């Protein structure tokens, strides 16, 4: 019996990215069982786009596209809300500005066939209309390894890797809820926190496949400033600084 995958997409004013993301998901082979868009009160055309795609008939047979709207704004809250509605065996958390390979479902299912793996993610390549951010993408990849080695060495050798939302995190639904899901109190670094909890269930796996995500933060800040902000937030979080404090350095960019 084929493993059922639920893809959860938290959105807030993602009109510039969401339609492209959903069109990519319509090409998945094998298809996902369901795609759940969880909107936290968008003031642009995000909701209308999701509704239009849902009735367009572009999704393959067997894939349900659901739109959930909630007043609980924030990625942790929205992703938990979507996970509560999900029925799949595997939960995949996808940002609205990230695009995945068409064999996504197969890769995730195959990865989690290994009972010793609790969570997985992909190599993330930041790119925009004019350029690919090779340097920052490489740093994000290396940070997955050096950050847990530096700040949580005991857990690193137990299998901890520090994944981020842009890397399309996925795990078993049962493991997700047994670990308590995303911490609803965290406005940032909820992905790293989930890794710390899931490593108690098994290894965190970096899949040797690429997903592409928008470089809009880097384009807005510039490469040097973006690298400094990413490094600063990661370093302070590793030292235990409050995520609420760190959020002020990580403004929303659309």
CSV table of C-alpha atoms in Angstrom, one decimal:
chain,number,residue,atom,x,y,z
A,1,UNK,CA,0.0,0.0,0.0
A,2,UNK,CA,1.4,3.4,-1.0
A,3,UNK,CA,2.4,5.8,1.8
A,4,UNK,CA,0.1,8.8,1.9
A,5,UNK,CA,1.8,12.2,2.1
A,6,UNK,CA,0.2,15.4,3.3
A,7,UNK,CA,1.9,18.6,2.3
A,8,UNK,CA,1.3,21.6,4.6
A,9,UNK,CA,1.9,25.1,3.3
A,10,UNK,CA,1.7,28.1,5.7
A,11,UNK,CA,0.9,31.3,3.9
A,12,UNK,CA,0.8,35.0,4.6
A,13,UNK,CA,0.7,37.4,1.7
A,14,UNK,CA,2.3,34.9,-0.7
A,15,UNK,CA,0.4,35.9,-3.9
A,16,UNK,CA,3.7,36.3,-5.8
A,17,UNK,CA,4.8,32.7,-5.1
A,18,UNK,CA,1.9,30.5,-4.3
A,19,UNK,CA,0.4,29.7,-7.7
A,20,UNK,CA,3.8,28.6,-9.0
A,21,UNK,CA,4.3,26.4,-6.0
A,22,UNK,CA,0.9,24.8,-6.4
A,23,UNK,CA,1.4,24.2,-10.1
A,24,UNK,CA,4.7,22.4,-9.3
A,25,UNK,CA,2.9,20.2,-6.8
A,26,UNK,CA,0.4,19.3,-9.5
A,27,UNK,CA,3.2,17.6,-11.4
A,28,UNK,CA,4.3,15.3,-8.5
A,29,UNK,CA,4.6,11.7,-9.6
A,30,UNK,CA,3.4,9.8,-7.6
A,31,UNK,CA,1.1,12.5,-6.3
A,32,UNK,CA,0.6,13.7,-2.8
A,33,UNK,CA,-2.6,12.5,-1.0
A,34,UNK,CA,-3.4,16.1,0.0
A,35,UNK,CA,-2.1,19.6,-0.1
A,36,UNK,CA,-3.2,21.8,2.8
A,37,UNK,CA,-2.7,25.6,2.4
A,38,UNK,CA,-3.0,27.3,5.8
A,39,UNK,CA,-3.5,31.0,5.5
A,40,UNK,CA,-2.9,33.3,8.5
A,41,UNK,CA,-4.9,36.3,7.3
A,42,UNK,CA,-3.4,37.4,4.0
A,43,UNK,CA,-4.3,40.9,2.7
A,44,UNK,CA,-3.3,40.2,-0.9
A,45,UNK,CA,-4.6,37.6,-3.4
A,46,UNK,CA,-3.2,34.6,-1.7
A,47,UNK,CA,-6.5,33.1,-0.7
A,48,UNK,CA,-8.1,33.8,-4.0
A,49,UNK,CA,-5.2,32.1,-5.8
A,50,UNK,CA,-5.5,29.0,-3.6
A,51,UNK,CA,-9.2,28.9,-4.3
A,52,UNK,CA,-8.8,29.3,-8.0
A,53,UNK,CA,-6.2,26.5,-8.2
A,54,UNK,CA,-8.5,24.2,-6.1
A,55,UNK,CA,-11.3,24.5,-8.6
A,56,UNK,CA,-9.2,24.5,-11.7
A,57,UNK,CA,-8.9,20.8,-12.0
A,58,UNK,CA,-5.1,20.9,-12.4
A,59,UNK,CA,-4.4,18.6,-9.4
A,60,UNK,CA,-3.9,15.0,-10.4
A,61,UNK,CA,-6.6,12.4,-9.5
A,62,UNK,CA,-6.2,11.4,-5.8
A,63,UNK,CA,-4.8,14.7,-4.7
A,64,UNK,CA,-7.0,16.9,-2.6
A,65,UNK,CA,-6.2,20.6,-2.2
A,66,UNK,CA,-7.6,22.2,0.9
A,67,UNK,CA,-7.6,25.8,2.0
A,68,UNK,CA,-7.7,26.5,5.7
A,69,UNK,CA,-8.0,30.0,7.1
A,70,UNK,CA,-7.0,30.8,10.7
A,71,UNK,CA,-6.6,33.8,12.9
A,72,UNK,CA,-3.6,32.0,14.5
A,73,UNK,CA,-0.9,33.9,12.5
A,74,UNK,CA,2.7,32.5,12.7
A,75,UNK,CA,4.4,29.6,11.0
A,76,UNK,CA,4.4,27.3,14.0
A,77,UNK,CA,0.7,27.9,14.7
A,78,UNK,CA,-0.3,27.6,11.0
A,79,UNK,CA,1.7,24.4,10.4
A,80,UNK,CA,0.4,22.8,13.5
A,81,UNK,CA,-3.1,23.7,12.4
A,82,UNK,CA,-2.5,22.1,9.0
A,83,UNK,CA,-1.0,19.0,10.6
A,84,UNK,CA,-4.1,18.6,12.8
A,85,UNK,CA,-6.2,18.4,9.6
A,86,UNK,CA,-3.8,16.1,7.8
A,87,UNK,CA,-4.6,12.5,7.2
A,88,UNK,CA,-1.3,11.3,5.6
A,89,UNK,CA,1.3,9.0,7.1
A,90,UNK,CA,4.0,11.5,6.3
A,91,UNK,CA,3.8,15.3,6.9
A,92,UNK,CA,5.8,17.5,4.6
A,93,UNK,CA,6.2,21.2,5.5
A,94,UNK,CA,6.7,23.4,2.5
A,95,UNK,CA,7.2,27.2,2.3
A,96,UNK,CA,5.1,28.9,-0.4
A,97,UNK,CA,8.2,30.2,-2.2
A,98,UNK,CA,10.0,26.8,-2.5
A,99,UNK,CA,9.8,24.5,-5.5
A,100,UNK,CA,10.4,20.8,-5.3
A,101,UNK,CA,11.3,17.9,-7.7
A,102,UNK,CA,8.5,15.9,-9.2
A,103,UNK,CA,9.5,12.8,-7.4
A,104,UNK,CA,9.2,14.4,-4.0
A,105,UNK,CA,6.7,11.9,-2.6
A,106,UNK,CA,8.9,8.9,-3.7
A,107,UNK,CA,12.0,10.4,-2.2
A,108,UNK,CA,10.3,11.1,1.2
A,109,UNK,CA,8.6,7.7,1.3
A,110,UNK,CA,11.9,5.9,0.5
A,111,UNK,CA,13.8,7.9,3.1
A,112,UNK,CA,11.4,7.1,5.9
A,113,UNK,CA,11.3,3.5,5.1
A,114,UNK,CA,14.4,3.4,7.3
A,115,UNK,CA,13.0,3.2,10.8
A,116,UNK,CA,16.1,4.8,12.2
A,117,UNK,CA,15.4,8.1,10.4
A,118,UNK,CA,12.9,10.3,12.1
A,119,UNK,CA,13.0,13.4,9.9
A,120,UNK,CA,14.5,14.5,6.5
A,121,UNK,CA,15.1,17.6,4.5
A,122,UNK,CA,16.7,18.6,1.2
A,123,UNK,CA,19.6,20.7,0.0
A,124,UNK,CA,18.2,24.2,-0.5
A,125,UNK,CA,19.4,26.3,-3.5
A,126,UNK,CA,18.5,30.0,-3.2
A,127,UNK,CA,17.8,31.6,-6.5
A,128,UNK,CA,16.0,34.5,-8.1
A,129,UNK,CA,15.1,35.7,-11.6
A,130,UNK,CA,18.6,37.0,-12.3
A,131,UNK,CA,21.0,34.9,-10.2
A,132,UNK,CA,21.7,31.8,-8.1
A,133,UNK,CA,23.1,32.4,-4.6
A,134,UNK,CA,25.8,29.8,-4.6
A,135,UNK,CA,27.7,31.1,-1.7
A,136,UNK,CA,24.8,31.5,0.7
A,137,UNK,CA,23.3,28.2,-0.4
A,138,UNK,CA,26.6,26.5,0.4
A,139,UNK,CA,26.7,28.1,3.8
A,140,UNK,CA,23.2,27.0,4.6
A,141,UNK,CA,24.2,23.4,3.6
A,142,UNK,CA,27.3,23.5,5.8
A,143,UNK,CA,25.4,25.0,8.7
A,144,UNK,CA,23.2,22.0,8.8
A,145,UNK,CA,26.2,20.1,10.0
A,146,UNK,CA,28.5,22.5,11.8
A,147,UNK,CA,25.8,24.2,13.9
A,148,UNK,CA,24.7,21.0,15.8
A,149,UNK,CA,28.3,19.9,16.0
A,150,UNK,CA,29.3,23.2,17.6
A,151,UNK,CA,26.3,23.7,19.9
A,152,UNK,CA,24.9,20.2,20.5
A,153,UNK,CA,27.8,17.8,20.0
A,154,UNK,CA,26.3,14.9,21.9
A,155,UNK,CA,23.2,15.1,19.8
A,156,UNK,CA,25.2,15.5,16.6
A,157,UNK,CA,26.8,12.1,17.1
A,158,UNK,CA,23.4,10.7,17.8
A,159,UNK,CA,22.2,11.9,14.4
A,160,UNK,CA,21.2,15.5,14.8
A,161,UNK,CA,21.3,17.8,11.8
A,162,UNK,CA,19.9,21.3,11.9
A,163,UNK,CA,17.3,21.6,9.2
A,164,UNK,CA,15.4,24.8,8.2
A,165,UNK,CA,12.0,25.3,6.7
A,166,UNK,CA,13.4,26.2,3.3
A,167,UNK,CA,14.8,22.6,3.2
A,168,UNK,CA,11.3,21.1,3.0
A,169,UNK,CA,11.2,19.2,6.3
A,170,UNK,CA,9.3,15.9,6.4
A,171,UNK,CA,8.6,13.3,9.1
A,172,UNK,CA,6.0,10.7,10.1
A,173,UNK,CA,2.8,12.2,11.4
A,174,UNK,CA,2.9,9.9,14.5
A,175,UNK,CA,6.4,11.0,15.4
A,176,UNK,CA,5.5,14.7,14.8
A,177,UNK,CA,2.7,14.6,17.3
A,178,UNK,CA,4.4,12.4,19.8
A,179,UNK,CA,7.1,15.1,20.0
A,180,UNK,CA,4.5,17.8,20.4
A,181,UNK,CA,4.7,19.3,16.9
A,182,UNK,CA,6.1,22.8,16.4
A,183,UNK,CA,6.3,24.9,19.5
A,184,UNK,CA,3.5,27.4,19.2
A,185,UNK,CA,5.4,29.9,21.3
A,186,UNK,CA,8.3,30.2,18.8
A,187,UNK,CA,8.1,33.0,16.2
A,188,UNK,CA,11.3,31.8,14.6
A,189,UNK,CA,13.6,28.8,14.7
A,190,UNK,CA,10.6,26.5,15.1
A,191,UNK,CA,12.2,24.2,12.6
A,192,UNK,CA,15.5,23.8,14.6
A,193,UNK,CA,13.5,23.2,17.7
A,194,UNK,CA,11.6,20.4,16.0
A,195,UNK,CA,14.9,18.8,15.0
A,196,UNK,CA,16.0,18.8,18.6
A,197,UNK,CA,12.8,16.9,19.5
A,198,UNK,CA,12.7,14.5,16.6
A,199,UNK,CA,16.3,13.4,17.1
A,200,UNK,CA,15.0,11.6,20.2
A,201,UNK,CA,13.1,9.4,17.8
A,202,UNK,CA,15.9,8.8,15.3
A,203,UNK,CA,18.4,10.4,12.9
A,204,UNK,CA,17.8,13.6,11.0
A,205,UNK,CA,18.6,13.0,7.4
A,206,UNK,CA,19.8,15.4,4.8
A,207,UNK,CA,18.6,14.0,1.4
A,208,UNK,CA,21.1,14.5,-1.4
A,209,UNK,CA,18.6,16.2,-3.6
A,210,UNK,CA,18.0,19.9,-4.4
A,211,UNK,CA,14.9,22.1,-3.8
A,212,UNK,CA,14.9,25.7,-5.0
A,213,UNK,CA,13.7,28.6,-2.8
A,214,UNK,CA,13.3,32.3,-3.5
A,215,UNK,CA,16.2,34.5,-2.7
A,216,UNK,CA,14.0,37.4,-1.8
A,217,UNK,CA,15.5,38.0,1.6
A,218,UNK,CA,19.0,38.0,0.2
A,219,UNK,CA,17.9,40.3,-2.7
A,220,UNK,CA,16.4,42.7,-0.1
A,221,UNK,CA,19.3,42.7,2.4
A,222,UNK,CA,22.2,42.0,0.1
A,223,UNK,CA,24.5,39.0,0.4
A,224,UNK,CA,26.8,40.3,3.1
A,225,UNK,CA,24.0,41.5,5.4
A,226,UNK,CA,22.0,38.3,4.8
A,227,UNK,CA,24.9,36.1,5.7
A,228,UNK,CA,25.6,38.2,8.8
A,229,UNK,CA,21.9,38.0,9.9
A,230,UNK,CA,21.6,34.3,9.3
A,231,UNK,CA,24.8,33.6,11.2
A,232,UNK,CA,24.0,36.0,14.1
A,233,UNK,CA,20.5,34.4,14.6
A,234,UNK,CA,21.9,30.9,14.4
A,235,UNK,CA,24.8,31.6,16.8
A,236,UNK,CA,22.6,33.2,19.4
A,237,UNK,CA,19.9,30.5,19.1
A,238,UNK,CA,22.6,27.9,19.7
A,239,UNK,CA,23.6,29.7,22.9
A,240,UNK,CA,20.0,29.7,24.1
A,241,UNK,CA,18.9,33.2,23.3
A,242,UNK,CA,15.1,33.6,23.2
A,243,UNK,CA,13.5,33.2,19.7
A,244,UNK,CA,11.2,36.1,20.5
A,245,UNK,CA,14.3,38.4,20.8
A,246,UNK,CA,15.8,36.9,17.6
A,247,UNK,CA,12.6,37.5,15.6
A,248,UNK,CA,13.2,41.3,15.5
A,249,UNK,CA,16.3,40.6,13.3
A,250,UNK,CA,14.3,38.5,10.8
A,251,UNK,CA,11.6,40.8,9.3
A,252,UNK,CA,9.1,39.3,6.9
A,253,UNK,CA,10.1,40.0,3.3
A,254,UNK,CA,7.6,39.6,0.4
